[in-house]
Coordinates of C-alpha atoms in Angstrom, one line a residue:
Chain A
M3 CA -45.9 49.4 40.9
T4 CA -44.6 48.5 44.3
T5 CA -42.8 50.9 46.6
T6 CA -39.7 49.6 48.2
F7 CA -36.9 51.2 50.1
Q8 CA -33.2 50.8 50.2
Q9 CA -31.7 49.3 53.3
P10 CA -29.7 52.1 55.0
S11 CA -25.9 51.9 54.8
L12 CA -23.7 51.3 57.9
F13 CA -23.0 55.0 58.1
E14 CA -26.7 56.0 57.6
T15 CA -27.7 53.6 60.4
F16 CA -25.0 55.1 62.6
C17 CA -26.2 58.7 61.8
T18 CA -29.8 57.9 62.7
A19 CA -28.9 56.0 65.9
T20 CA -26.5 58.7 67.0
F21 CA -29.1 61.4 66.2
R22 CA -31.7 59.7 68.4
V23 CA -29.2 59.6 71.3
L24 CA -28.3 63.3 70.8
L25 CA -32.0 64.1 70.5
D26 CA -32.8 62.4 73.8
C27 CA -29.8 64.0 75.5
M28 CA -30.5 67.4 74.2
A29 CA -34.2 67.2 75.2
R30 CA -33.2 65.9 78.7
P31 CA -29.9 67.6 79.7
G32 CA -28.0 65.5 82.1
T33 CA -29.3 62.2 80.8
I34 CA -26.4 60.0 79.9
G35 CA -26.8 58.5 76.4
Q36 CA -24.6 55.9 74.7
I37 CA -23.2 56.8 71.2
P38 CA -23.1 53.6 69.0
E39 CA -19.7 52.2 68.0
P40 CA -18.6 53.9 64.7
T41 CA -17.5 50.7 63.1
M42 CA -17.4 52.2 59.6
F43 CA -14.4 54.4 60.6
P44 CA -11.8 51.9 62.0
Q45 CA -8.9 54.3 61.5
I46 CA -9.0 58.0 62.3
P47 CA -5.8 60.0 61.8
T48 CA -3.9 61.0 64.9
I49 CA -2.6 64.5 65.5
A50 CA 0.7 65.5 67.1
I51 CA 0.7 67.5 70.4
D52 CA 4.2 68.3 71.6
D53 CA 5.5 65.7 69.1
Q54 CA 3.3 63.0 70.8
P55 CA 0.5 61.4 68.8
M56 CA -3.0 62.1 70.2
L57 CA -5.9 59.8 69.4
A58 CA -9.3 61.3 68.6
N59 CA -12.3 60.3 70.7
R60 CA -13.9 58.3 67.9
F61 CA -17.4 58.6 69.4
A62 CA -17.2 62.4 69.7
L63 CA -15.6 63.1 66.3
T64 CA -17.9 60.7 64.4
S65 CA -21.1 61.9 66.1
C66 CA -20.2 65.5 65.1
L67 CA -19.4 64.2 61.6
S68 CA -22.9 62.6 61.4
L69 CA -24.5 66.0 61.4
L70 CA -22.1 67.6 58.8
D71 CA -22.7 68.1 55.1
Q72 CA -22.0 70.7 52.4
E73 CA -24.2 73.2 54.2
T74 CA -22.1 73.3 57.3
R75 CA -18.9 74.9 58.3
F76 CA -16.6 73.0 60.6
A77 CA -13.5 73.6 62.7
Q78 CA -11.6 71.6 65.4
A79 CA -9.2 72.4 68.1
A80 CA -6.8 70.5 70.4
N81 CA -4.6 71.7 73.2
N82 CA -6.2 75.1 73.1
T83 CA -5.2 75.7 69.5
W84 CA -7.3 75.6 66.3
I85 CA -6.2 72.9 63.9
D86 CA -5.0 74.0 60.5
A87 CA -7.4 73.5 57.6
Q88 CA -4.8 71.8 55.6
S89 CA -4.0 69.2 58.3
D90 CA -4.7 65.5 57.7
I91 CA -7.4 65.3 60.3
N92 CA -9.4 68.2 58.8
R93 CA -9.1 66.8 55.3
W94 CA -10.2 63.4 56.7
V95 CA -13.4 65.0 58.1
Q96 CA -14.0 67.0 54.9
L97 CA -13.6 64.0 52.6
R98 CA -16.2 62.0 54.7
S99 CA -18.7 64.7 55.2
N100 CA -18.3 67.2 52.4
C101 CA -18.4 70.0 55.0
R102 CA -16.6 73.3 54.5
L103 CA -13.7 74.1 56.8
S104 CA -13.9 77.4 58.5
D105 CA -12.4 79.7 61.1
A106 CA -13.8 79.6 64.6
K107 CA -16.0 82.7 64.3
N108 CA -18.0 81.2 61.4
A109 CA -18.1 77.5 62.3
L110 CA -21.5 75.9 62.8
F111 CA -20.0 72.8 64.4
V112 CA -16.7 72.4 66.2
Y113 CA -15.0 69.4 67.7
L114 CA -12.8 70.0 70.7
W115 CA -10.3 67.2 71.3
D116 CA -9.8 67.9 75.0
S117 CA -11.3 69.9 77.8
A118 CA -8.4 72.4 77.8
S119 CA -9.7 73.6 74.4
S120 CA -12.9 74.8 76.1
A121 CA -11.0 78.0 76.7
L122 CA -11.7 78.7 73.0
L123 CA -15.5 78.5 73.4
H124 CA -15.7 82.3 73.7
E125 CA -14.5 82.7 70.1
L126 CA -17.4 80.8 68.7
N127 CA -20.5 82.3 67.1
Q128 CA -23.4 82.7 69.6
G129 CA -26.0 83.8 67.0
T130 CA -28.0 87.0 67.0
L131 CA -31.2 88.0 68.8
T132 CA -33.1 87.6 65.6
F133 CA -31.4 84.4 64.5
P134 CA -30.1 82.7 67.7
E135 CA -30.3 79.3 65.9
Q136 CA -27.3 80.3 63.8
S137 CA -25.0 79.8 66.7
C138 CA -22.3 77.1 66.9
T139 CA -22.7 73.6 68.3
A140 CA -19.6 72.2 70.1
F141 CA -18.7 68.6 70.6
I142 CA -16.2 68.2 73.4
A143 CA -14.2 65.0 74.1
V144 CA -13.9 64.4 77.9
P145 CA -12.2 61.5 79.8
E146 CA -15.2 60.3 81.8
I147 CA -18.9 60.9 82.3
N148 CA -20.9 59.1 85.0
D149 CA -23.9 59.6 87.3
T150 CA -22.3 57.9 90.4
E151 CA -19.9 60.6 91.3
P152 CA -21.7 63.9 90.4
T153 CA -19.7 67.1 90.0
W154 CA -22.4 69.3 88.4
R155 CA -26.0 70.1 89.2
L156 CA -28.1 70.9 86.1
R157 CA -31.4 72.9 86.0
G158 CA -33.5 74.1 83.1
P159 CA -36.0 73.0 80.5
G160 CA -36.0 69.2 80.0
I161 CA -35.0 68.6 83.6
D162 CA -37.6 67.6 86.3
G163 CA -36.2 69.9 89.1
H164 CA -32.5 69.2 89.0
C165 CA -30.2 66.5 87.7
D166 CA -26.7 65.6 89.0
V167 CA -24.0 64.4 86.6
G168 CA -20.3 63.7 87.0
V169 CA -17.8 65.0 84.4
H170 CA -14.3 63.8 85.3
G171 CA -10.7 64.3 84.3
V172 CA -11.4 67.8 82.9
V173 CA -9.4 71.1 83.4
T174 CA -10.5 73.1 86.5
D175 CA -12.1 76.0 84.6
F176 CA -14.0 73.6 82.2
A177 CA -17.4 74.3 83.8
Q178 CA -16.8 78.0 84.0
N179 CA -15.9 78.1 80.3
I180 CA -19.2 76.4 79.5
I181 CA -21.2 78.6 81.9
A182 CA -19.8 81.7 80.2
T183 CA -21.4 80.6 76.8
R184 CA -24.9 81.0 78.2
A185 CA -24.7 84.4 79.9
H186 CA -26.9 86.0 77.2
F187 CA -29.8 83.7 76.5
P188 CA -31.2 83.3 73.8
L189 CA -27.7 83.7 72.4
G190 CA -25.3 80.9 73.3
I191 CA -23.4 77.7 72.4
D192 CA -25.0 74.3 72.6
I193 CA -22.6 71.7 73.9
V194 CA -22.3 67.9 73.7
C195 CA -19.7 66.2 75.9
I196 CA -18.8 62.7 75.0
D197 CA -16.4 60.5 77.0
T198 CA -13.9 57.8 75.8
H199 CA -16.6 55.0 76.2
G200 CA -19.1 56.9 74.1
K201 CA -21.2 58.1 77.1
C202 CA -22.8 61.4 76.1
I203 CA -24.4 64.4 77.8
A204 CA -25.8 67.4 76.1
L205 CA -25.8 70.9 77.6
P206 CA -28.2 73.1 75.5
R207 CA -27.9 76.8 76.2
T208 CA -31.0 76.7 78.4
C209 CA -29.2 74.4 80.8
Q210 CA -27.9 76.1 84.0
I211 CA -24.8 74.5 85.5
S212 CA -23.8 74.8 89.2
L213 CA -20.8 73.0 90.7
N214 CA -21.5 70.5 93.4
Chain B
M28 CA -46.7 39.6 30.4
S29 CA -45.6 42.9 31.9
T30 CA -43.9 42.9 35.2
T31 CA -44.7 45.4 37.9
P32 CA -41.8 47.9 38.2
E33 CA -40.5 48.7 41.6
Q34 CA -39.8 52.2 42.8
L35 CA -36.8 52.3 45.0
Y36 CA -36.6 55.0 47.7
N37 CA -34.1 56.0 50.4
F38 CA -35.0 54.8 53.8
G39 CA -37.5 57.3 55.1
F40 CA -38.1 58.7 51.6
I41 CA -36.1 61.9 51.9
D42 CA -32.3 61.8 51.2
E43 CA -29.7 61.8 53.9
D44 CA -28.7 65.4 53.5
S45 CA -32.3 66.5 53.8
K46 CA -32.5 64.4 57.0
R47 CA -29.3 66.0 58.3
E48 CA -30.8 69.5 57.7
V49 CA -33.9 68.7 59.6
R50 CA -31.9 67.0 62.4
R51 CA -29.6 70.0 62.9
Q52 CA -32.6 72.4 63.1
I53 CA -34.4 70.0 65.6
L54 CA -31.4 70.1 67.9
K55 CA -31.4 74.0 67.7
A56 CA -35.2 74.1 68.3
I57 CA -34.8 72.0 71.4
A58 CA -32.1 74.3 72.7
L59 CA -34.4 77.3 72.1
P60 CA -37.8 76.1 73.4
G61 CA -40.6 77.8 71.5
H62 CA -38.4 79.6 69.0
Q63 CA -39.2 79.1 65.3
V64 CA -36.1 77.7 63.5
P65 CA -36.1 78.0 59.7
F66 CA -35.3 74.9 57.8
A67 CA -34.9 73.9 54.1
S68 CA -38.3 72.3 53.6
R69 CA -38.3 69.7 50.8
D70 CA -40.9 68.8 48.3
L71 CA -42.9 65.7 49.1
P72 CA -45.5 63.7 47.3
I73 CA -48.2 65.5 49.3
A74 CA -49.2 69.2 49.1
R75 CA -47.5 71.7 51.4
G76 CA -49.8 72.6 54.2
W77 CA -51.1 69.0 54.5
G78 CA -48.6 67.8 57.0
T79 CA -45.2 68.0 55.2
G80 CA -43.5 69.7 58.2
G81 CA -44.5 66.9 60.6
L82 CA -43.7 64.3 57.9
Q83 CA -40.2 65.6 57.3
I84 CA -39.5 65.5 61.1
T85 CA -40.8 62.0 61.3
M86 CA -38.7 60.9 58.2
A87 CA -35.6 62.5 59.8
I88 CA -35.9 60.9 63.2
I89 CA -37.4 57.5 62.4
D90 CA -35.4 54.4 62.9
A91 CA -36.1 50.8 61.7
G92 CA -37.0 49.8 65.3
D93 CA -39.7 52.5 65.8
V94 CA -43.4 51.9 66.2
L95 CA -45.4 54.6 64.4
K96 CA -48.8 56.0 65.0
V97 CA -50.3 58.7 62.8
I98 CA -53.5 60.6 63.8
D99 CA -55.5 63.3 62.3
Q100 CA -57.8 65.2 64.7
G101 CA -57.4 62.3 67.1
D102 CA -58.5 59.8 64.5
D103 CA -56.3 57.0 63.2
E104 CA -58.6 56.2 60.3
S105 CA -59.1 59.5 58.5
V106 CA -57.8 59.9 54.9
N107 CA -54.9 62.2 55.9
A108 CA -53.7 59.9 58.7
V109 CA -54.0 56.8 56.6
N110 CA -52.1 58.3 53.6
L111 CA -49.2 59.6 55.7
R112 CA -49.0 56.4 57.7
R113 CA -48.9 54.4 54.4
L114 CA -46.2 56.5 52.9
L115 CA -44.0 56.2 56.0
Q116 CA -44.7 52.5 56.4
R117 CA -43.8 51.8 52.7
T118 CA -40.6 53.8 52.7
T119 CA -39.3 52.6 56.1
G120 CA -40.9 49.2 56.8
V121 CA -41.6 50.1 60.5
T122 CA -44.4 48.6 62.5
T123 CA -47.4 50.8 62.8
T124 CA -50.0 50.9 65.5
V125 CA -53.2 52.7 66.6
D126 CA -52.4 52.1 70.3
T127 CA -50.9 55.3 71.9
T128 CA -49.1 53.3 74.6
A129 CA -47.4 51.0 72.0
A130 CA -46.0 53.8 69.8
S131 CA -42.6 55.3 70.0
I132 CA -43.3 58.1 67.5
I133 CA -46.7 59.7 67.1
Q134 CA -47.3 62.0 64.3
T135 CA -50.4 64.1 64.8
R136 CA -52.5 66.8 63.3
H137 CA -54.2 69.0 65.9
R138 CA -54.5 66.6 68.9
I139 CA -52.4 65.3 71.7
P140 CA -53.5 61.7 72.5
E141 CA -55.7 61.4 75.7
E142 CA -53.5 58.8 77.2
P143 CA -50.5 60.3 79.0
M144 CA -47.3 60.1 76.9
R145 CA -44.1 58.6 78.4
R146 CA -40.5 59.8 78.2
D147 CA -39.6 57.3 75.5
Q148 CA -42.2 58.7 73.2
I149 CA -42.0 61.6 70.8
L150 CA -45.0 63.6 69.5
V151 CA -44.6 65.2 66.1
L152 CA -47.1 67.9 65.4
Q153 CA -48.0 69.1 61.9
V154 CA -48.3 72.9 61.9
P155 CA -50.3 74.9 59.4
M156 CA -49.5 78.4 60.6
V157 CA -46.5 79.1 62.7
D158 CA -46.3 82.6 64.0
P159 CA -48.7 83.7 66.8
L160 CA -47.8 87.3 66.0
R161 CA -49.2 87.1 62.4
W162 CA -52.6 88.6 63.7
V163 CA -50.8 91.7 64.8
E164 CA -47.7 91.7 62.5
P165 CA -48.2 90.1 59.1
N166 CA -44.7 90.9 58.0
L167 CA -42.6 87.8 58.9
E168 CA -39.3 89.7 59.1
R169 CA -40.7 92.2 61.5
A170 CA -42.4 89.5 63.6
T171 CA -39.0 87.6 63.8
V172 CA -37.4 90.8 65.2
M173 CA -40.3 91.2 67.7
H174 CA -39.7 87.6 68.9
G175 CA -36.0 88.3 69.3
E176 CA -36.7 91.3 71.4
S177 CA -39.6 89.7 73.4
D178 CA -41.7 92.5 72.0
Y179 CA -45.1 91.0 72.7
G180 CA -47.0 94.1 73.8
R181 CA -49.2 94.2 70.6
M182 CA -50.3 90.6 71.2
W183 CA -51.5 91.6 74.7
V184 CA -53.4 94.5 73.2
Y185 CA -54.9 92.1 70.7
M186 CA -56.0 89.9 73.6
Y187 CA -57.4 92.9 75.4
E188 CA -59.4 94.0 72.3
S189 CA -60.7 90.5 72.0
V190 CA -62.1 90.8 75.6
V191 CA -63.5 94.3 74.9
K192 CA -65.2 93.3 71.7
A193 CA -66.4 89.7 72.5
G194 CA -66.6 89.8 76.3
D195 CA -64.1 87.0 76.7
L196 CA -60.8 85.7 75.2
R197 CA -62.3 84.4 71.9
I198 CA -59.3 82.4 70.6
A199 CA -60.7 79.0 69.9
T200 CA -57.6 77.2 68.8
Q201 CA -53.9 78.1 68.1
Y202 CA -53.9 79.5 71.6
P203 CA -50.7 81.6 72.1
V204 CA -48.5 80.5 75.0
I205 CA -45.2 81.6 76.5
V206 CA -42.6 78.7 76.5
A207 CA -40.0 78.5 79.3
G208 CA -40.7 82.2 80.2
R209 CA -39.2 83.5 76.9
Y210 CA -40.7 82.8 73.5
M211 CA -44.3 83.2 72.5
M212 CA -45.4 80.1 70.6
D213 CA -48.4 79.1 68.5
T214 CA -49.8 75.8 69.8
T215 CA -51.0 74.8 66.3
P216 CA -54.7 74.2 66.0
I217 CA -54.8 71.8 69.0
P218 CA -57.8 72.6 71.1
R219 CA -57.4 74.6 74.3
W220 CA -58.2 71.3 76.0
D221 CA -54.7 70.1 75.0
V222 CA -52.7 73.3 75.6
M223 CA -51.9 72.6 79.3
R224 CA -50.9 69.0 78.4
L225 CA -47.7 70.5 76.9
H226 CA -46.8 71.9 80.3
N227 CA -44.1 70.0 82.2
A228 CA -44.9 66.9 80.2
E229 CA -42.7 63.7 80.1
A230 CA -42.6 63.4 76.3
L231 CA -40.8 65.6 73.8
F232 CA -42.9 67.7 71.4
L233 CA -41.6 68.6 67.9
F234 CA -43.6 70.9 65.7
G235 CA -43.0 71.0 61.9
A236 CA -44.4 73.5 59.4
G237 CA -43.5 72.4 55.8
R238 CA -45.1 75.2 53.9
E239 CA -43.8 77.9 56.3
K240 CA -40.4 76.1 56.6
R241 CA -40.2 76.3 60.4
I242 CA -39.4 73.8 63.2
Y243 CA -40.0 74.4 66.8
A244 CA -40.0 72.3 69.9
V245 CA -41.2 72.0 73.5
P246 CA -38.8 69.8 75.5
P247 CA -40.0 67.7 78.4
Y248 CA -40.5 69.5 81.8
T249 CA -40.8 72.9 80.2
T250 CA -43.2 75.5 81.5
I251 CA -46.1 76.6 79.2
E252 CA -48.1 79.6 80.2
P253 CA -51.2 80.5 78.2
L254 CA -51.7 84.2 77.6
Q255 CA -54.5 85.3 80.0
F256 CA -55.6 88.2 82.2
E257 CA -56.2 88.1 86.0
D258 CA -59.9 88.6 85.4
F259 CA -60.2 86.7 82.1
R260 CA -58.5 83.4 82.6
F261 CA -57.6 80.8 80.0
K262 CA -60.4 78.2 79.8
T263 CA -60.7 74.9 78.0
E264 CA -63.7 73.8 76.0
F265 CA -65.0 71.6 78.8
V266 CA -68.8 71.6 79.1
A267 CA -70.1 69.9 82.2
G268 CA -72.6 67.1 81.4
Q269 CA -71.4 66.3 77.8
I270 CA -70.4 62.7 77.5
C271 CA -69.1 60.5 74.7
A272 CA -72.0 58.5 73.2
R273 CA -69.8 55.5 72.5
C274 CA -67.7 55.0 75.7
G275 CA -69.4 57.3 78.2
A276 CA -66.3 59.3 78.9
Q277 CA -66.8 62.7 80.5
D278 CA -63.1 63.7 80.8
T279 CA -62.0 63.6 77.2
F280 CA -62.1 66.1 74.3
L281 CA -65.3 65.5 72.4
T282 CA -66.3 66.2 68.8
S283 CA -69.9 66.4 67.6
H284 CA -71.6 65.3 64.5
F285 CA -75.2 65.5 63.3
V286 CA -77.2 62.3 63.2
V287 CA -80.2 62.5 60.8
D288 CA -83.4 60.9 62.1
P289 CA -84.1 58.1 59.5
T290 CA -87.9 58.4 60.0
N291 CA -87.9 62.2 59.7
P292 CA -85.2 63.7 57.3
A293 CA -85.9 67.1 58.7
G294 CA -85.1 66.0 62.3
G295 CA -82.1 64.6 64.0
Y296 CA -79.7 65.4 66.8
W297 CA -76.1 66.3 67.6
R298 CA -74.1 63.3 68.9
T299 CA -70.8 63.8 70.8
S300 CA -68.0 61.3 70.8
C301 CA -64.3 61.2 71.8
S302 CA -62.0 62.8 69.4
D303 CA -59.2 60.3 70.3
T304 CA -60.7 57.2 68.6
S305 CA -58.1 54.7 69.8
F306 CA -58.7 55.7 73.4
C307 CA -62.5 55.5 72.9
D308 CA -62.2 52.1 71.3
K309 CA -60.2 50.8 74.3
R310 CA -62.9 52.1 76.7
V311 CA -65.7 50.6 74.6
L312 CA -63.9 47.3 74.7
V313 CA -63.4 47.5 78.5
N314 CA -67.1 48.4 79.0
T315 CA -68.2 45.5 76.7
T316 CA -66.0 43.0 78.5
N317 CA -67.3 44.1 81.9
Q318 CA -70.9 43.7 80.7
E319 CA -70.2 40.2 79.3
A320 CA -68.3 39.0 82.4
P321 CA -70.3 36.6 84.5
Q322 CA -71.7 38.3 87.6

């Protein structure tokens, strides 16, 4: 009998490649990774904000989707408001991942469509002292991430001294909203920011952020 | 004439949902350095306690482009290492190597390779026993609460009693350390020689315990402090004067085995050699080449 293996599907290949980027970024906060192009999802439903259609950041939404399955509870928000579970976009995510839709308090993964929704981070589950790993992981779409015009200085495990990174086009209290999620280590929210080109930084709860 | 049937597996043996479970818990483990994150450990075609935790981590992270190395006590050729490598190779098709510098993922049982690891490498450690508090609190639930509250007083008393009874810190392996100033972590049965090589390293260390269903991690550039007293410091196994009989190294972790004297079955001697066989082979090759080179 010979042992052979099935070639991974397009989505499985994407999930593994995305996970390796997230793994590297989470282990080394401030390192800018590149999420691969999610070619298997050419069309993601738009949502309406003030009667204007809003496009999802396909890199951020699909990299969050790559970690979802029937064991996970998911929620998403745009324009500082949680999106209804019956909406097209939530059903789209649920059909492709088999995840359970949930309220903010019980979500294990959330996708925030814009930096303004970071004001909702305080509603998320930060875990307990005994089970801090049961906290939420938030994927946030931001306009631009680069290392040429740094706005934040990061310190903590995974960083040799400090690391400077630029997160641009976000609301003024974006950094403060994130900093507030790590005031009670080991409780806290782990955050991944992904820009419109798929550039990604991770901010695990151990990562201390100061403004440049 | 009968044809040989083929057994078709998912890439990396375990199914995609199992991979996702391991992946989610790895990300949490990195965000909480040293904290033991429970995960849904799957059944594998090897017995639990024989490397299934490390194996599931490797299966969850491995990509077709990876180069894999598997070692057991530093040795690439021992039965456990060969079997795990063969399983991973047959179910992923990745390239395997014995050269530490050529590997992108190294799965290991009880050693960190002698050659320094780079930032593009991941070390996956197989963990037999997870909780350093088990010596002082066998109840796992109570131990988990103690970790949550940083309640490590009883472990310090255990260390103190060890000094009082034995005259020194008598922990040979699984030396307890504090990770990033917060969680106490078991270093798995790596020798004390390797403990400080976890400190501020360039590579990422992932620990998997399949039987005890826990994953934990030490990210790069993370502080590791072994438990020690001011007057009884943490010491490695280094013995001055011991050298490897094969390559002559004096700065590696050595193992010893008994060599029987062929002329006198009752006689013989203990021979020491490098535990990291790939590194030792490289040095032997360099020594041989130097000797053969024209003067």
